CSV table of C-alpha atoms in Angstrom, one decimal:
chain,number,residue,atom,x,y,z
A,1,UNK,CA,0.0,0.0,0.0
A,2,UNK,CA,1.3,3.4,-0.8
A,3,UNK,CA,2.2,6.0,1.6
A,4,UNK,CA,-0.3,9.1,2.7
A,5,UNK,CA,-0.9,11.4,5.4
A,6,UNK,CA,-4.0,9.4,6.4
A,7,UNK,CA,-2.2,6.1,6.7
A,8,UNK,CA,0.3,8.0,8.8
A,9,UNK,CA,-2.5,8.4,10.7
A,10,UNK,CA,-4.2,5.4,11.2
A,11,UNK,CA,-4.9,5.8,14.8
A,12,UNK,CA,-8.0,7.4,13.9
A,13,UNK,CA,-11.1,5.9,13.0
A,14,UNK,CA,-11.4,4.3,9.3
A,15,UNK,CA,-13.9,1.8,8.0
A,16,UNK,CA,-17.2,1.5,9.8
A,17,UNK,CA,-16.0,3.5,12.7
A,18,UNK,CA,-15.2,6.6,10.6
A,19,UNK,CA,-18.7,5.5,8.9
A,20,UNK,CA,-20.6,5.8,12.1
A,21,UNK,CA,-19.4,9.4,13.0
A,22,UNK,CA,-22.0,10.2,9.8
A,23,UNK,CA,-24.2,8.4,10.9
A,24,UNK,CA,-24.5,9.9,14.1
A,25,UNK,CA,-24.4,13.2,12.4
A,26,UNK,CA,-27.3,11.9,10.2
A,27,UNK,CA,-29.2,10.9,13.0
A,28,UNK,CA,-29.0,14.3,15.0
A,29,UNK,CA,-30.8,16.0,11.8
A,30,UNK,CA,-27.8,17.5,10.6
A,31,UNK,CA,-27.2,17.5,6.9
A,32,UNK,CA,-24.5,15.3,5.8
A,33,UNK,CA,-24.7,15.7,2.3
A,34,UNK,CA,-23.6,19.4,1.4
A,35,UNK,CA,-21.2,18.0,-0.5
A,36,UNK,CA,-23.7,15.6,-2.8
A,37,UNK,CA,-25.8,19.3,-2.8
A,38,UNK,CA,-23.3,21.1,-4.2
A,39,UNK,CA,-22.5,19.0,-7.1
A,40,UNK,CA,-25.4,17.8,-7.8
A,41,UNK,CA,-26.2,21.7,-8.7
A,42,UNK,CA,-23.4,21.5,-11.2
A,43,UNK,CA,-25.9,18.7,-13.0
A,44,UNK,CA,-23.2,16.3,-14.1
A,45,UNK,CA,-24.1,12.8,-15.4
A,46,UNK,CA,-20.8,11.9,-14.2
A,47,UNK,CA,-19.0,12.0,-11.1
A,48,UNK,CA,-15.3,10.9,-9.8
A,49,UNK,CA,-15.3,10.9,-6.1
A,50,UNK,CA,-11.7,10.8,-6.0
A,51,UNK,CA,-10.7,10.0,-2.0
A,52,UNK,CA,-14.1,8.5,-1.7
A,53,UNK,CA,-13.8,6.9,1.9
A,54,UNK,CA,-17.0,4.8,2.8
A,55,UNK,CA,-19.0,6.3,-0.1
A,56,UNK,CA,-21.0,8.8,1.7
A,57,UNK,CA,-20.5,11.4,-1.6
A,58,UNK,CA,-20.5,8.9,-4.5
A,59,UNK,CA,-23.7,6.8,-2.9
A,60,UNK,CA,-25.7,9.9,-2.4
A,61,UNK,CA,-25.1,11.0,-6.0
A,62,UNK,CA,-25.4,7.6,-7.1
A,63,UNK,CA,-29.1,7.8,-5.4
A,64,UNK,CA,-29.6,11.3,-7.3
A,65,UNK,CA,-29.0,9.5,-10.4
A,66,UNK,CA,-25.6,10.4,-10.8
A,67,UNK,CA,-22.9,7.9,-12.4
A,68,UNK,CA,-20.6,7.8,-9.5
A,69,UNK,CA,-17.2,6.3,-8.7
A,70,UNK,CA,-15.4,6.0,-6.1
A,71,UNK,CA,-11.3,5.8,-5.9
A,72,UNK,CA,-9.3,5.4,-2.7
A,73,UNK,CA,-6.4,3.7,-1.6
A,74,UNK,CA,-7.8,2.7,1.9
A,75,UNK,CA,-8.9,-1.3,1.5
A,76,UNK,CA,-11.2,-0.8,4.5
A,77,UNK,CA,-12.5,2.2,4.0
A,78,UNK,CA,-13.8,0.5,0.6
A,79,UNK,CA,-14.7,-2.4,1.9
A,80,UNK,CA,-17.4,-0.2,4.0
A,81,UNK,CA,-18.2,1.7,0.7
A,82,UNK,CA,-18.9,-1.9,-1.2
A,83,UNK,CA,-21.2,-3.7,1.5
A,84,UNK,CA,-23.5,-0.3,1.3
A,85,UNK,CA,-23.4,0.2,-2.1
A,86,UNK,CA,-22.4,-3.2,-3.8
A,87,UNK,CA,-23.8,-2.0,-7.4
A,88,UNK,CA,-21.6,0.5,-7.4
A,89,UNK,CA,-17.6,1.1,-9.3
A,90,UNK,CA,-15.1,1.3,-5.9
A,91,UNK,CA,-11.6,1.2,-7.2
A,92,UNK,CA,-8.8,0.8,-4.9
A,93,UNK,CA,-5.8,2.7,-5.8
A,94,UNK,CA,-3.5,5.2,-5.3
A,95,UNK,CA,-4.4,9.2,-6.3
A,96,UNK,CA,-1.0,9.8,-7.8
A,97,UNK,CA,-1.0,6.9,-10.3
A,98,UNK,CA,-4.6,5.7,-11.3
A,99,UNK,CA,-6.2,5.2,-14.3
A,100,UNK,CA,-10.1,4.2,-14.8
A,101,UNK,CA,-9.5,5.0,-18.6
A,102,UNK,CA,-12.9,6.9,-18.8
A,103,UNK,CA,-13.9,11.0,-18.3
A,104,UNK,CA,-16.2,12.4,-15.8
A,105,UNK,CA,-18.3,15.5,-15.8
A,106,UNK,CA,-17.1,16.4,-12.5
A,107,UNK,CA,-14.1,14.9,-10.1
A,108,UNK,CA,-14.8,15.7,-6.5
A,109,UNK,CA,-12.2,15.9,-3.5
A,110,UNK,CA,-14.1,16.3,-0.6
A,111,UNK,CA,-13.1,15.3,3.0
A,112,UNK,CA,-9.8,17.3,3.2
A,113,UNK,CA,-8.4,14.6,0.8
A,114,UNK,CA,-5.9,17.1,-0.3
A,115,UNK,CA,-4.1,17.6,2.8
A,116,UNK,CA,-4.2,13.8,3.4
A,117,UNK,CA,-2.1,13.2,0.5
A,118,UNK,CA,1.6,13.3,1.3
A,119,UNK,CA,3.2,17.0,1.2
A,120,UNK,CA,5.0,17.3,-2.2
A,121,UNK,CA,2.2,15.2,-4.2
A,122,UNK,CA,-0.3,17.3,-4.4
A,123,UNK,CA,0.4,18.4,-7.8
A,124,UNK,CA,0.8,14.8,-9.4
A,125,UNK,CA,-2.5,14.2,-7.6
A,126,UNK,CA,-4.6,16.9,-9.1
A,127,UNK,CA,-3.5,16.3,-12.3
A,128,UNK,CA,-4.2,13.0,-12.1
A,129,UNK,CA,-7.3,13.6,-10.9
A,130,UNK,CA,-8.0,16.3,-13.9
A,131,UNK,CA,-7.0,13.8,-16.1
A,132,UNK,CA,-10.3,12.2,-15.8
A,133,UNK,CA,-12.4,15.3,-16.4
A,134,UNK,CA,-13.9,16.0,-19.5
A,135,UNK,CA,-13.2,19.7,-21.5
A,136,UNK,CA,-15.3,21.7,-19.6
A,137,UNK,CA,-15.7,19.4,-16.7
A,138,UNK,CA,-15.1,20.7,-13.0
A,139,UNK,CA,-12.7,19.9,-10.3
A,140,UNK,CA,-14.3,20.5,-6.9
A,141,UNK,CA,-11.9,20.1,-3.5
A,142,UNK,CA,-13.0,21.2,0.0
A,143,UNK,CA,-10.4,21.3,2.7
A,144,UNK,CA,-8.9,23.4,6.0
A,145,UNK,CA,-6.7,25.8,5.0
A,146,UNK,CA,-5.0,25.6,8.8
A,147,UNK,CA,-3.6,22.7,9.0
A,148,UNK,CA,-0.2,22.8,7.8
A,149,UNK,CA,-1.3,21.4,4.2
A,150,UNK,CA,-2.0,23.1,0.9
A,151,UNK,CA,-2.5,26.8,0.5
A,152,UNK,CA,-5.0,28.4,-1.4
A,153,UNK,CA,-2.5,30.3,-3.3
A,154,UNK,CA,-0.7,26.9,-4.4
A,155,UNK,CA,-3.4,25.0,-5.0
A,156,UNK,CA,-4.6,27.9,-7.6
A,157,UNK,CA,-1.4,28.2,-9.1
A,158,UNK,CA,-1.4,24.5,-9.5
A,159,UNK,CA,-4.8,24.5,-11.3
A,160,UNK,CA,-3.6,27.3,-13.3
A,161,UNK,CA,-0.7,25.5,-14.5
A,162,UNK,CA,-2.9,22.1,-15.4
A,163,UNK,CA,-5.2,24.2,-17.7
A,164,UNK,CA,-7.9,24.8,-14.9
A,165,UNK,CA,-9.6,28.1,-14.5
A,166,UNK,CA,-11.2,29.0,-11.3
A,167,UNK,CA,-14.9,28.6,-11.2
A,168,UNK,CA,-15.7,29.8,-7.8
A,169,UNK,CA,-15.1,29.3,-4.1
A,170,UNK,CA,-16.8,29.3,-1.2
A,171,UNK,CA,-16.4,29.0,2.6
A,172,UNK,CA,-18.4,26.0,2.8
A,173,UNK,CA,-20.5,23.4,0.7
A,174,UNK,CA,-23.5,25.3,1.2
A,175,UNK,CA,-22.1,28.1,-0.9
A,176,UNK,CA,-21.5,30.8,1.7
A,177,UNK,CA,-19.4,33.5,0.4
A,178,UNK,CA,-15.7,32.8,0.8
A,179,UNK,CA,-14.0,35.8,2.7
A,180,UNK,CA,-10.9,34.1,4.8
A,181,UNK,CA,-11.0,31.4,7.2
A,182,UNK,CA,-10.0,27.8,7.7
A,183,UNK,CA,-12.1,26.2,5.0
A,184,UNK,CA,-12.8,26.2,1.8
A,185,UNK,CA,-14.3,24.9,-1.6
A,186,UNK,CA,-13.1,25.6,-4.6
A,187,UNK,CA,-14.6,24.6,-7.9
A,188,UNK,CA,-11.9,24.6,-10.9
A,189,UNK,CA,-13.1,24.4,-14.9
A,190,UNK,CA,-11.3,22.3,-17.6
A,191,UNK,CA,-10.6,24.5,-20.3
């Protein structure tokens, strides 16, 4: 298995215990799915819900109607995904170096996958990622801006550099104007 910042990490909760922290959310009425929301307004056929964990984003879209599927290199993680949503694609792979030889309407990072991914491979990542989005298609990535990872300014200078022109970003998935902070969502175009 490949090296990231979350299997540095694995003291915290993955598989069904990082699935039940949702689930409790779910259960105290709070709306889990502000990421599924947010794409879903984009109105893609397609999604890549790259870093997809237990499915919580590609099984919701999935429900929408959405084409969704899921990539991520954590086995249990997927194996969670795969007993909820058996029907659908889970791959099992790296970020850096996968290839599901088909395009996507939109590619979807959500999660704070990007500063989970080892420091120094964020740009192999993203354009990987972009890789599998279709001319026009969007790249959409949500993550705290405090912790050490990624900076805004890097990550747009990265998109620039790949060919992505910036779309829009917010301060959260429900679209709240982005004016500073410690979180946020950007939404990058294919040109």
């Amino acid at each position: 298995m490949s090296e990231t910042k979350w299997s540095r990490q694995r003291n915290g909760p993955t598989g069904f215990s990082y699935d039940q922290r949702w689930k409790a959310l779910a259960s105290s009425g709070q709306n889990i799915h502000g990421e599924a929301d947010f794409i879903s307004g984009l109105n893609p056929a397609s999604v890549l819900d790259a870093g997809c964990g237990t499915g919580r984003v590609a099984i919701e879209l999935a429900q929408r109607g959405i084409d969704s599927v899921g990539v991520d290199l954590d086995h249990d993680m997927l194996e969670v995904a795969n007993q909820k949503a058996p029907t659908l694609s889970w791959v099992e792979a790296d970020l850096k170096d996968f290839n599901l030889g088909r395009s996507f309407d939109v590619a979807v990072l959500a999660g704070n996958v990007m500063i989970f991914v080892l420091p120094g491979s964020e740009e192999v990542v993203i354009e990987r990622v972009a890789q599998h989005l279709r001319a026009d298609g969007f790249l959409v990535a949500g993550f705290s801006l405090d912790t050490g990872g990624i900076s805004l300014d890097r990550y747009d200078t990265i998109m620039e550099r790949l060919g992505l022109s910036q779309a829009g970003r917010w301060s959260t998935w429900q679209r709240e104007p982005f004016t500073g902070g410690s979180y946020a969502v950007s939404a990058h175009r294919k040109n």
